[in-house]
Amino acid sequence: MTAPNPMPAGWSCADMAAQAADRPSALVQEHLDAAGAPMLGAGSALPPPETCLITRFARFESAGEFLILRALAPGVTLMDIQRTTPVDYIVDLDTITALRRT
């Protein structure tokens, strides 16, 4: 049995390496620019977690030199995310907004 490919569809090794290097990849930045939603960088204030309900989002986690994209269940708030493992990027798939935590 082979291991599942951790790379999201449409991503290149350069995209994965950029994520692992803690900077937005060209693909992520392109989607953010197209949506007019800037990346919130290190030190940026997150919205109040109790008021920020993300209906559909994905979590990017560092895993060595790769990043794994994991889909998370609907109805999870930023408060829930902050109680779990560190998150490099939180992407709201409805508005294509990304929040980066430090």
PDB file of N, CA and C in Angstrom:
ATOM      1  N   MET A   1       0.844  -1.174   0.000  1.00  0.00           N
ATOM      2  CA  MET A   1       0.000   0.000   0.000  1.00  0.00           C
ATOM      3  C   MET A   1       0.892   1.242   0.000  1.00  0.00           C
ATOM      4  N   THR A   2       0.589   2.188  -0.855  1.00  0.00           N
ATOM      5  CA  THR A   2       1.380   3.412  -0.917  1.00  0.00           C
ATOM      6  C   THR A   2       0.756   4.477  -0.032  1.00  0.00           C
ATOM      7  N   ALA A   3       1.603   5.371   0.452  1.00  0.00           N
ATOM      8  CA  ALA A   3       1.126   6.472   1.291  1.00  0.00           C
ATOM      9  C   ALA A   3       0.397   7.489   0.425  1.00  0.00           C
ATOM     10  N   PRO A   4      -0.621   8.157   0.965  1.00  0.00           N
ATOM     11  CA  PRO A   4      -1.321   9.174   0.188  1.00  0.00           C
ATOM     12  C   PRO A   4      -0.410  10.353  -0.111  1.00  0.00           C
ATOM     13  N   ASN A   5      -0.628  10.977  -1.243  1.00  0.00           N
ATOM     14  CA  ASN A   5       0.158  12.140  -1.632  1.00  0.00           C
ATOM     15  C   ASN A   5      -0.271  13.333  -0.783  1.00  0.00           C
ATOM     16  N   PRO A   6       0.659  13.927   0.007  1.00  0.00           N
ATOM     17  CA  PRO A   6       0.274  15.043   0.866  1.00  0.00           C
ATOM     18  C   PRO A   6       0.108  16.361   0.122  1.00  0.00           C
ATOM     19  N   MET A   7       0.477  16.416  -1.154  1.00  0.00           N
ATOM     20  CA  MET A   7       0.420  17.666  -1.890  1.00  0.00           C
ATOM     21  C   MET A   7      -0.990  17.908  -2.429  1.00  0.00           C
ATOM     22  N   PRO A   8      -1.591  19.060  -2.113  1.00  0.00           N
ATOM     23  CA  PRO A   8      -2.914  19.367  -2.646  1.00  0.00           C
ATOM     24  C   PRO A   8      -2.894  19.442  -4.167  1.00  0.00           C
ATOM     25  N   ALA A   9      -4.002  19.102  -4.785  1.00  0.00           N
ATOM     26  CA  ALA A   9      -4.110  19.148  -6.245  1.00  0.00           C
ATOM     27  C   ALA A   9      -3.798  20.550  -6.748  1.00  0.00           C
ATOM     28  N   GLY A  10      -3.033  20.632  -7.812  1.00  0.00           N
ATOM     29  CA  GLY A  10      -2.696  21.916  -8.412  1.00  0.00           C
ATOM     30  C   GLY A  10      -1.485  22.600  -7.796  1.00  0.00           C
ATOM     31  N   TRP A  11      -0.903  21.998  -6.773  1.00  0.00           N
ATOM     32  CA  TRP A  11       0.245  22.604  -6.120  1.00  0.00           C
ATOM     33  C   TRP A  11       1.532  22.000  -6.660  1.00  0.00           C
ATOM     34  N   SER A  12       2.573  22.809  -6.695  1.00  0.00           N
ATOM     35  CA  SER A  12       3.880  22.335  -7.123  1.00  0.00           C
ATOM     36  C   SER A  12       4.771  22.167  -5.898  1.00  0.00           C
ATOM     37  N   CYS A  13       5.931  21.573  -6.120  1.00  0.00           N
ATOM     38  CA  CYS A  13       6.903  21.448  -5.031  1.00  0.00           C
ATOM     39  C   CYS A  13       7.325  22.829  -4.531  1.00  0.00           C
ATOM     40  N   ALA A  14       7.389  23.808  -5.438  1.00  0.00           N
ATOM     41  CA  ALA A  14       7.756  25.170  -5.037  1.00  0.00           C
ATOM     42  C   ALA A  14       6.702  25.764  -4.107  1.00  0.00           C
ATOM     43  N   ASP A  15       5.415  25.495  -4.396  1.00  0.00           N
ATOM     44  CA  ASP A  15       4.349  25.974  -3.513  1.00  0.00           C
ATOM     45  C   ASP A  15       4.499  25.376  -2.124  1.00  0.00           C
ATOM     46  N   MET A  16       4.773  24.080  -2.070  1.00  0.00           N
ATOM     47  CA  MET A  16       4.923  23.406  -0.793  1.00  0.00           C
ATOM     48  C   MET A  16       6.147  23.943  -0.045  1.00  0.00           C
ATOM     49  N   ALA A  17       7.239  24.146  -0.765  1.00  0.00           N
ATOM     50  CA  ALA A  17       8.458  24.656  -0.137  1.00  0.00           C
ATOM     51  C   ALA A  17       8.242  26.066   0.398  1.00  0.00           C
ATOM     52  N   ALA A  18       7.502  26.890  -0.356  1.00  0.00           N
ATOM     53  CA  ALA A  18       7.227  28.254   0.096  1.00  0.00           C
ATOM     54  C   ALA A  18       6.416  28.239   1.379  1.00  0.00           C
ATOM     55  N   GLN A  19       5.445  27.342   1.462  1.00  0.00           N
ATOM     56  CA  GLN A  19       4.657  27.233   2.682  1.00  0.00           C
ATOM     57  C   GLN A  19       5.535  26.792   3.843  1.00  0.00           C
ATOM     58  N   ALA A  20       6.394  25.823   3.600  1.00  0.00           N
ATOM     59  CA  ALA A  20       7.269  25.327   4.657  1.00  0.00           C
ATOM     60  C   ALA A  20       8.235  26.412   5.119  1.00  0.00           C
ATOM     61  N   ALA A  21       8.567  27.332   4.235  1.00  0.00           N
ATOM     62  CA  ALA A  21       9.469  28.427   4.576  1.00  0.00           C
ATOM     63  C   ALA A  21       8.728  29.575   5.258  1.00  0.00           C
ATOM     64  N   ASP A  22       7.432  29.363   5.592  1.00  0.00           N
ATOM     65  CA  ASP A  22       6.622  30.333   6.329  1.00  0.00           C
ATOM     66  C   ASP A  22       6.434  31.632   5.561  1.00  0.00           C
ATOM     67  N   ARG A  23       6.111  31.505   4.303  1.00  0.00           N
ATOM     68  CA  ARG A  23       5.718  32.671   3.515  1.00  0.00           C
ATOM     69  C   ARG A  23       4.652  32.197   2.541  1.00  0.00           C
ATOM     70  N   PRO A  24       3.765  33.080   2.122  1.00  0.00           N
ATOM     71  CA  PRO A  24       2.701  32.634   1.221  1.00  0.00           C
ATOM     72  C   PRO A  24       3.268  32.205  -0.122  1.00  0.00           C
ATOM     73  N   SER A  25       2.776  31.105  -0.626  1.00  0.00           N
ATOM     74  CA  SER A  25       3.220  30.650  -1.938  1.00  0.00           C
ATOM     75  C   SER A  25       2.593  31.522  -3.012  1.00  0.00           C
ATOM     76  N   ALA A  26       3.122  31.434  -4.207  1.00  0.00           N
ATOM     77  CA  ALA A  26       2.577  32.194  -5.330  1.00  0.00           C
ATOM     78  C   ALA A  26       1.123  31.813  -5.575  1.00  0.00           C
ATOM     79  N   LEU A  27       0.801  30.530  -5.427  1.00  0.00           N
ATOM     80  CA  LEU A  27      -0.566  30.080  -5.667  1.00  0.00           C
ATOM     81  C   LEU A  27      -1.524  30.658  -4.635  1.00  0.00           C
ATOM     82  N   VAL A  28      -1.153  30.597  -3.354  1.00  0.00           N
ATOM     83  CA  VAL A  28      -2.003  31.163  -2.310  1.00  0.00           C
ATOM     84  C   VAL A  28      -2.136  32.662  -2.503  1.00  0.00           C
ATOM     85  N   GLN A  29      -1.024  33.357  -2.742  1.00  0.00           N
ATOM     86  CA  GLN A  29      -1.055  34.805  -2.902  1.00  0.00           C
ATOM     87  C   GLN A  29      -1.874  35.206  -4.119  1.00  0.00           C
ATOM     88  N   GLU A  30      -1.793  34.422  -5.188  1.00  0.00           N
ATOM     89  CA  GLU A  30      -2.571  34.711  -6.396  1.00  0.00           C
ATOM     90  C   GLU A  30      -4.068  34.676  -6.095  1.00  0.00           C
ATOM     91  N   HIS A  31      -4.512  33.662  -5.345  1.00  0.00           N
ATOM     92  CA  HIS A  31      -5.928  33.572  -4.986  1.00  0.00           C
ATOM     93  C   HIS A  31      -6.336  34.720  -4.071  1.00  0.00           C
ATOM     94  N   LEU A  32      -5.462  35.074  -3.144  1.00  0.00           N
ATOM     95  CA  LEU A  32      -5.767  36.178  -2.238  1.00  0.00           C
ATOM     96  C   LEU A  32      -5.865  37.489  -2.994  1.00  0.00           C
ATOM     97  N   ASP A  33      -4.925  37.728  -3.909  1.00  0.00           N
ATOM     98  CA  ASP A  33      -4.943  38.950  -4.703  1.00  0.00           C
ATOM     99  C   ASP A  33      -6.202  39.031  -5.555  1.00  0.00           C
ATOM    100  N   ALA A  34      -6.573  37.908  -6.175  1.00  0.00           N
ATOM    101  CA  ALA A  34      -7.754  37.880  -7.038  1.00  0.00           C
ATOM    102  C   ALA A  34      -9.017  38.185  -6.240  1.00  0.00           C
ATOM    103  N   ALA A  35      -9.035  37.766  -4.985  1.00  0.00           N
ATOM    104  CA  ALA A  35     -10.208  37.995  -4.145  1.00  0.00           C
ATOM    105  C   ALA A  35     -10.138  39.339  -3.424  1.00  0.00           C
ATOM    106  N   GLY A  36      -9.011  40.035  -3.577  1.00  0.00           N
ATOM    107  CA  GLY A  36      -8.845  41.298  -2.875  1.00  0.00           C
ATOM    108  C   GLY A  36      -8.710  41.110  -1.374  1.00  0.00           C
ATOM    109  N   ALA A  37      -8.206  39.961  -0.963  1.00  0.00           N
ATOM    110  CA  ALA A  37      -8.073  39.644   0.457  1.00  0.00           C
ATOM    111  C   ALA A  37      -6.602  39.502   0.802  1.00  0.00           C
ATOM    112  N   PRO A  38      -6.006  40.506   1.436  1.00  0.00           N
ATOM    113  CA  PRO A  38      -4.579  40.431   1.739  1.00  0.00           C
ATOM    114  C   PRO A  38      -4.272  39.407   2.817  1.00  0.00           C
ATOM    115  N   MET A  39      -3.069  38.872   2.747  1.00  0.00           N
ATOM    116  CA  MET A  39      -2.589  37.948   3.772  1.00  0.00           C
ATOM    117  C   MET A  39      -2.311  38.744   5.036  1.00  0.00           C
ATOM    118  N   LEU A  40      -2.783  38.261   6.158  1.00  0.00           N
ATOM    119  CA  LEU A  40      -2.451  38.877   7.432  1.00  0.00           C
ATOM    120  C   LEU A  40      -1.155  38.263   7.913  1.00  0.00           C
ATOM    121  N   GLY A  41      -0.130  39.070   8.072  1.00  0.00           N
ATOM    122  CA  GLY A  41       1.188  38.549   8.395  1.00  0.00           C
ATOM    123  C   GLY A  41       1.426  38.372   9.877  1.00  0.00           C
ATOM    124  N   ALA A  42       2.625  37.993  10.195  1.00  0.00           N
ATOM    125  CA  ALA A  42       3.015  37.760  11.580  1.00  0.00           C
ATOM    126  C   ALA A  42       2.759  39.017  12.401  1.00  0.00           C
ATOM    127  N   GLY A  43       2.193  38.845  13.560  1.00  0.00           N
ATOM    128  CA  GLY A  43       1.917  39.971  14.435  1.00  0.00           C
ATOM    129  C   GLY A  43       0.585  40.633  14.172  1.00  0.00           C
ATOM    130  N   SER A  44      -0.103  40.266  13.108  1.00  0.00           N
ATOM    131  CA  SER A  44      -1.410  40.843  12.828  1.00  0.00           C
ATOM    132  C   SER A  44      -2.419  40.324  13.844  1.00  0.00           C
ATOM    133  N   ALA A  45      -3.336  41.189  14.210  1.00  0.00           N
ATOM    134  CA  ALA A  45      -4.363  40.777  15.167  1.00  0.00           C
ATOM    135  C   ALA A  45      -5.400  39.915  14.468  1.00  0.00           C
ATOM    136  N   LEU A  46      -5.731  38.800  15.082  1.00  0.00           N
ATOM    137  CA  LEU A  46      -6.798  37.959  14.558  1.00  0.00           C
ATOM    138  C   LEU A  46      -8.136  38.535  14.998  1.00  0.00           C
ATOM    139  N   PRO A  47      -9.200  38.274  14.247  1.00  0.00           N
ATOM    140  CA  PRO A  47     -10.527  38.717  14.681  1.00  0.00           C
ATOM    141  C   PRO A  47     -10.869  38.065  16.020  1.00  0.00           C
ATOM    142  N   PRO A  48     -11.789  38.669  16.780  1.00  0.00           N
ATOM    143  CA  PRO A  48     -12.184  38.024  18.037  1.00  0.00           C
ATOM    144  C   PRO A  48     -12.651  36.599  17.760  1.00  0.00           C
ATOM    145  N   PRO A  49     -12.025  35.592  18.369  1.00  0.00           N
ATOM    146  CA  PRO A  49     -12.320  34.209  18.009  1.00  0.00           C
ATOM    147  C   PRO A  49     -13.768  33.816  18.227  1.00  0.00           C
ATOM    148  N   GLU A  50     -14.414  34.410  19.233  1.00  0.00           N
ATOM    149  CA  GLU A  50     -15.794  34.024  19.491  1.00  0.00           C
ATOM    150  C   GLU A  50     -16.761  34.562  18.437  1.00  0.00           C
ATOM    151  N   THR A  51     -16.306  35.515  17.620  1.00  0.00           N
ATOM    152  CA  THR A  51     -17.189  36.094  16.608  1.00  0.00           C
ATOM    153  C   THR A  51     -16.846  35.632  15.202  1.00  0.00           C
ATOM    154  N   CYS A  52     -15.800  34.852  15.070  1.00  0.00           N
ATOM    155  CA  CYS A  52     -15.339  34.467  13.739  1.00  0.00           C
ATOM    156  C   CYS A  52     -15.673  33.001  13.490  1.00  0.00           C
ATOM    157  N   LEU A  53     -16.789  32.754  12.864  1.00  0.00           N
ATOM    158  CA  LEU A  53     -17.190  31.401  12.521  1.00  0.00           C
ATOM    159  C   LEU A  53     -16.803  31.149  11.072  1.00  0.00           C
ATOM    160  N   ILE A  54     -15.974  30.176  10.873  1.00  0.00           N
ATOM    161  CA  ILE A  54     -15.535  29.840   9.524  1.00  0.00           C
ATOM    162  C   ILE A  54     -16.320  28.608   9.100  1.00  0.00           C
ATOM    163  N   THR A  55     -17.087  28.732   8.048  1.00  0.00           N
ATOM    164  CA  THR A  55     -17.966  27.636   7.658  1.00  0.00           C
ATOM    165  C   THR A  55     -17.237  26.558   6.879  1.00  0.00           C
ATOM    166  N   ARG A  56     -16.311  26.938   6.039  1.00  0.00           N
ATOM    167  CA  ARG A  56     -15.527  25.965   5.280  1.00  0.00           C
ATOM    168  C   ARG A  56     -14.094  26.466   5.261  1.00  0.00           C
ATOM    169  N   PHE A  57     -13.187  25.674   5.758  1.00  0.00           N
ATOM    170  CA  PHE A  57     -11.800  26.116   5.717  1.00  0.00           C
ATOM    171  C   PHE A  57     -10.860  24.932   5.726  1.00  0.00           C
ATOM    172  N   ALA A  58      -9.619  25.227   5.481  1.00  0.00           N
ATOM    173  CA  ALA A  58      -8.590  24.199   5.469  1.00  0.00           C
ATOM    174  C   ALA A  58      -7.471  24.645   6.388  1.00  0.00           C
ATOM    175  N   ARG A  59      -6.767  23.690   6.930  1.00  0.00           N
ATOM    176  CA  ARG A  59      -5.653  23.996   7.819  1.00  0.00           C
ATOM    177  C   ARG A  59      -4.368  23.478   7.187  1.00  0.00           C
ATOM    178  N   PHE A  60      -3.347  24.312   7.185  1.00  0.00           N
ATOM    179  CA  PHE A  60      -2.042  23.920   6.679  1.00  0.00           C
ATOM    180  C   PHE A  60      -1.138  23.658   7.875  1.00  0.00           C
ATOM    181  N   GLU A  61      -0.534  22.504   7.941  1.00  0.00           N
ATOM    182  CA  GLU A  61       0.371  22.178   9.037  1.00  0.00           C
ATOM    183  C   GLU A  61       1.750  21.849   8.484  1.00  0.00           C
ATOM    184  N   SER A  62       2.764  22.343   9.153  1.00  0.00           N
ATOM    185  CA  SER A  62       4.127  21.996   8.770  1.00  0.00           C
ATOM    186  C   SER A  62       4.379  20.529   9.075  1.00  0.00           C
ATOM    187  N   ALA A  63       4.999  19.847   8.149  1.00  0.00           N
ATOM    188  CA  ALA A  63       5.375  18.449   8.349  1.00  0.00           C
ATOM    189  C   ALA A  63       6.721  18.250   7.675  1.00  0.00           C
ATOM    190  N   GLY A  64       7.773  18.628   8.383  1.00  0.00           N
ATOM    191  CA  GLY A  64       9.095  18.590   7.773  1.00  0.00           C
ATOM    192  C   GLY A  64       9.173  19.655   6.698  1.00  0.00           C
ATOM    193  N   GLU A  65       9.605  19.261   5.503  1.00  0.00           N
ATOM    194  CA  GLU A  65       9.703  20.237   4.425  1.00  0.00           C
ATOM    195  C   GLU A  65       8.404  20.339   3.635  1.00  0.00           C
ATOM    196  N   PHE A  66       7.412  19.540   3.999  1.00  0.00           N
ATOM    197  CA  PHE A  66       6.140  19.566   3.294  1.00  0.00           C
ATOM    198  C   PHE A  66       5.057  20.161   4.175  1.00  0.00           C
ATOM    199  N   LEU A  67       3.981  20.545   3.562  1.00  0.00           N
ATOM    200  CA  LEU A  67       2.797  20.944   4.294  1.00  0.00           C
ATOM    201  C   LEU A  67       1.654  20.041   3.912  1.00  0.00           C
ATOM    202  N   ILE A  68       0.835  19.720   4.880  1.00  0.00           N
ATOM    203  CA  ILE A  68      -0.312  18.858   4.635  1.00  0.00           C
ATOM    204  C   ILE A  68      -1.563  19.718   4.723  1.00  0.00           C
ATOM    205  N   LEU A  69      -2.386  19.629   3.717  1.00  0.00           N
ATOM    206  CA  LEU A  69      -3.650  20.360   3.708  1.00  0.00           C
ATOM    207  C   LEU A  69      -4.708  19.430   4.272  1.00  0.00           C
ATOM    208  N   ARG A  70      -5.316  19.837   5.369  1.00  0.00           N
ATOM    209  CA  ARG A  70      -6.345  19.022   5.993  1.00  0.00           C
ATOM    210  C   ARG A  70      -7.651  19.797   6.007  1.00  0.00           C
ATOM    211  N   ALA A  71      -8.680  19.190   5.480  1.00  0.00           N
ATOM    212  CA  ALA A  71      -9.998  19.812   5.545  1.00  0.00           C
ATOM    213  C   ALA A  71     -10.537  19.620   6.952  1.00  0.00           C
ATOM    214  N   LEU A  72     -11.127  20.655   7.502  1.00  0.00           N
ATOM    215  CA  LEU A  72     -11.688  20.587   8.843  1.00  0.00           C
ATOM    216  C   LEU A  72     -13.205  20.703   8.782  1.00  0.00           C
ATOM    217  N   ALA A  73     -13.847  20.259   9.835  1.00  0.00           N
ATOM    218  CA  ALA A  73     -15.307  20.215   9.873  1.00  0.00           C
ATOM    219  C   ALA A  73     -15.910  21.620   9.897  1.00  0.00           C
ATOM    220  N   PRO A  74     -17.097  21.781   9.310  1.00  0.00           N
ATOM    221  CA  PRO A  74     -17.794  23.076   9.368  1.00  0.00           C
ATOM    222  C   PRO A  74     -18.164  23.429  10.810  1.00  0.00           C
ATOM    223  N   GLY A  75     -18.348  24.704  11.058  1.00  0.00           N
ATOM    224  CA  GLY A  75     -18.815  25.146  12.361  1.00  0.00           C
ATOM    225  C   GLY A  75     -17.744  25.262  13.418  1.00  0.00           C
ATOM    226  N   VAL A  76     -16.485  25.278  13.021  1.00  0.00           N
ATOM    227  CA  VAL A  76     -15.390  25.411  13.975  1.00  0.00           C
ATOM    228  C   VAL A  76     -14.974  26.874  14.021  1.00  0.00           C
ATOM    229  N   THR A  77     -14.781  27.417  15.209  1.00  0.00           N
ATOM    230  CA  THR A  77     -14.390  28.816  15.345  1.00  0.00           C
ATOM    231  C   THR A  77     -12.879  28.931  15.512  1.00  0.00           C
ATOM    232  N   LEU A  78     -12.386  30.155  15.408  1.00  0.00           N
ATOM    233  CA  LEU A  78     -10.961  30.379  15.651  1.00  0.00           C
ATOM    234  C   LEU A  78     -10.584  29.979  17.074  1.00  0.00           C
ATOM    235  N   MET A  79     -11.511  30.124  18.010  1.00  0.00           N
ATOM    236  CA  MET A  79     -11.242  29.697  19.387  1.00  0.00           C
ATOM    237  C   MET A  79     -10.919  28.206  19.413  1.00  0.00           C
ATOM    238  N   ASP A  80     -11.675  27.424  18.664  1.00  0.00           N
ATOM    239  CA  ASP A  80     -11.410  25.986  18.587  1.00  0.00           C
ATOM    240  C   ASP A  80     -10.038  25.724  17.984  1.00  0.00           C
ATOM    241  N   ILE A  81      -9.698  26.476  16.954  1.00  0.00           N
ATOM    242  CA  ILE A  81      -8.410  26.287  16.287  1.00  0.00           C
ATOM    243  C   ILE A  81      -7.272  26.603  17.249  1.00  0.00           C
ATOM    244  N   GLN A  82      -7.420  27.672  18.016  1.00  0.00           N
ATOM    245  CA  GLN A  82      -6.361  28.083  18.923  1.00  0.00           C
ATOM    246  C   GLN A  82      -6.123  27.066  20.031  1.00  0.00           C
ATOM    247  N   ARG A  83      -7.082  26.207  20.286  1.00  0.00           N
ATOM    248  CA  ARG A  83      -6.923  25.173  21.314  1.00  0.00           C
ATOM    249  C   ARG A  83      -6.204  23.943  20.768  1.00  0.00           C
ATOM    250  N   THR A  84      -6.035  23.874  19.466  1.00  0.00           N
ATOM    251  CA  THR A  84      -5.418  22.700  18.863  1.00  0.00           C
ATOM    252  C   THR A  84      -3.955  22.972  18.555  1.00  0.00           C
ATOM    253  N   THR A  85      -3.372  22.142  17.709  1.00  0.00           N
ATOM    254  CA  THR A  85      -1.966  22.288  17.346  1.00  0.00           C
ATOM    255  C   THR A  85      -1.736  23.606  16.615  1.00  0.00           C
ATOM    256  N   PRO A  86      -0.503  24.121  16.639  1.00  0.00           N
ATOM    257  CA  PRO A  86      -0.213  25.382  15.950  1.00  0.00           C
ATOM    258  C   PRO A  86      -0.609  25.322  14.477  1.00  0.00           C
ATOM    259  N   VAL A  87      -1.124  26.422  13.997  1.00  0.00           N
ATOM    260  CA  VAL A  87      -1.595  26.507  12.619  1.00  0.00           C
ATOM    261  C   VAL A  87      -0.742  27.535  11.887  1.00  0.00           C
ATOM    262  N   ASP A  88      -0.226  27.161  10.721  1.00  0.00           N
ATOM    263  CA  ASP A  88       0.549  28.097   9.918  1.00  0.00           C
ATOM    264  C   ASP A  88      -0.372  29.011   9.120  1.00  0.00           C
ATOM    265  N   TYR A  89      -1.343  28.424   8.482  1.00  0.00           N
ATOM    266  CA  TYR A  89      -2.296  29.199   7.692  1.00  0.00           C
ATOM    267  C   TYR A  89      -3.691  28.668   7.933  1.00  0.00           C
ATOM    268  N   ILE A  90      -4.642  29.558   8.055  1.00  0.00           N
ATOM    269  CA  ILE A  90      -6.049  29.187   8.092  1.00  0.00           C
ATOM    270  C   ILE A  90      -6.671  29.859   6.879  1.00  0.00           C
ATOM    271  N   VAL A  91      -7.255  29.079   6.014  1.00  0.00           N
ATOM    272  CA  VAL A  91      -7.818  29.632   4.788  1.00  0.00           C
ATOM    273  C   VAL A  91      -9.322  29.457   4.821  1.00  0.00           C
ATOM    274  N   ASP A  92     -10.041  30.552   4.750  1.00  0.00           N
ATOM    275  CA  ASP A  92     -11.497  30.519   4.672  1.00  0.00           C
ATOM    276  C   ASP A  92     -11.854  30.302   3.212  1.00  0.00           C
ATOM    277  N   LEU A  93     -12.391  29.138   2.891  1.00  0.00           N
ATOM    278  CA  LEU A  93     -12.650  28.786   1.503  1.00  0.00           C
ATOM    279  C   LEU A  93     -13.838  29.529   0.920  1.00  0.00           C
ATOM    280  N   ASP A  94     -14.655  30.174   1.773  1.00  0.00           N
ATOM    281  CA  ASP A  94     -15.782  30.945   1.260  1.00  0.00           C
ATOM    282  C   ASP A  94     -15.338  32.313   0.761  1.00  0.00           C
ATOM    283  N   THR A  95     -14.418  32.936   1.436  1.00  0.00           N
ATOM    284  CA  THR A  95     -13.979  34.278   1.040  1.00  0.00           C
ATOM    285  C   THR A  95     -12.547  34.291   0.534  1.00  0.00           C
ATOM    286  N   ILE A  96     -11.899  33.147   0.542  1.00  0.00           N
ATOM    287  CA  ILE A  96     -10.491  33.020   0.159  1.00  0.00           C
ATOM    288  C   ILE A  96      -9.641  34.011   0.952  1.00  0.00           C
ATOM    289  N   THR A  97      -9.839  34.012   2.241  1.00  0.00           N
ATOM    290  CA  THR A  97      -9.044  34.832   3.145  1.00  0.00           C
ATOM    291  C   THR A  97      -8.111  33.920   3.918  1.00  0.00           C
ATOM    292  N   ALA A  98      -6.890  34.334   4.076  1.00  0.00           N
ATOM    293  CA  ALA A  98      -5.938  33.520   4.833  1.00  0.00           C
ATOM    294  C   ALA A  98      -5.454  34.296   6.043  1.00  0.00           C
ATOM    295  N   LEU A  99      -5.380  33.623   7.165  1.00  0.00           N
ATOM    296  CA  LEU A  99      -4.828  34.197   8.379  1.00  0.00           C
ATOM    297  C   LEU A  99      -3.597  33.392   8.744  1.00  0.00           C
ATOM    298  N   ARG A 100      -2.521  34.079   9.027  1.00  0.00           N
ATOM    299  CA  ARG A 100      -1.305  33.374   9.421  1.00  0.00           C
ATOM    300  C   ARG A 100      -1.052  33.638  10.893  1.00  0.00           C
ATOM    301  N   ARG A 101      -0.872  32.583  11.651  1.00  0.00           N
ATOM    302  CA  ARG A 101      -0.564  32.715  13.070  1.00  0.00           C
ATOM    303  C   ARG A 101       0.933  32.563  13.273  1.00  0.00           C
ATOM    304  N   THR A 102       1.421  33.149  14.363  1.00  0.00           N
ATOM    305  CA  THR A 102       2.840  33.015  14.685  1.00  0.00           C
ATOM    306  C   THR A 102       2.992  32.096  15.871  1.00  0.00           C
TER     307      THR A 102
END
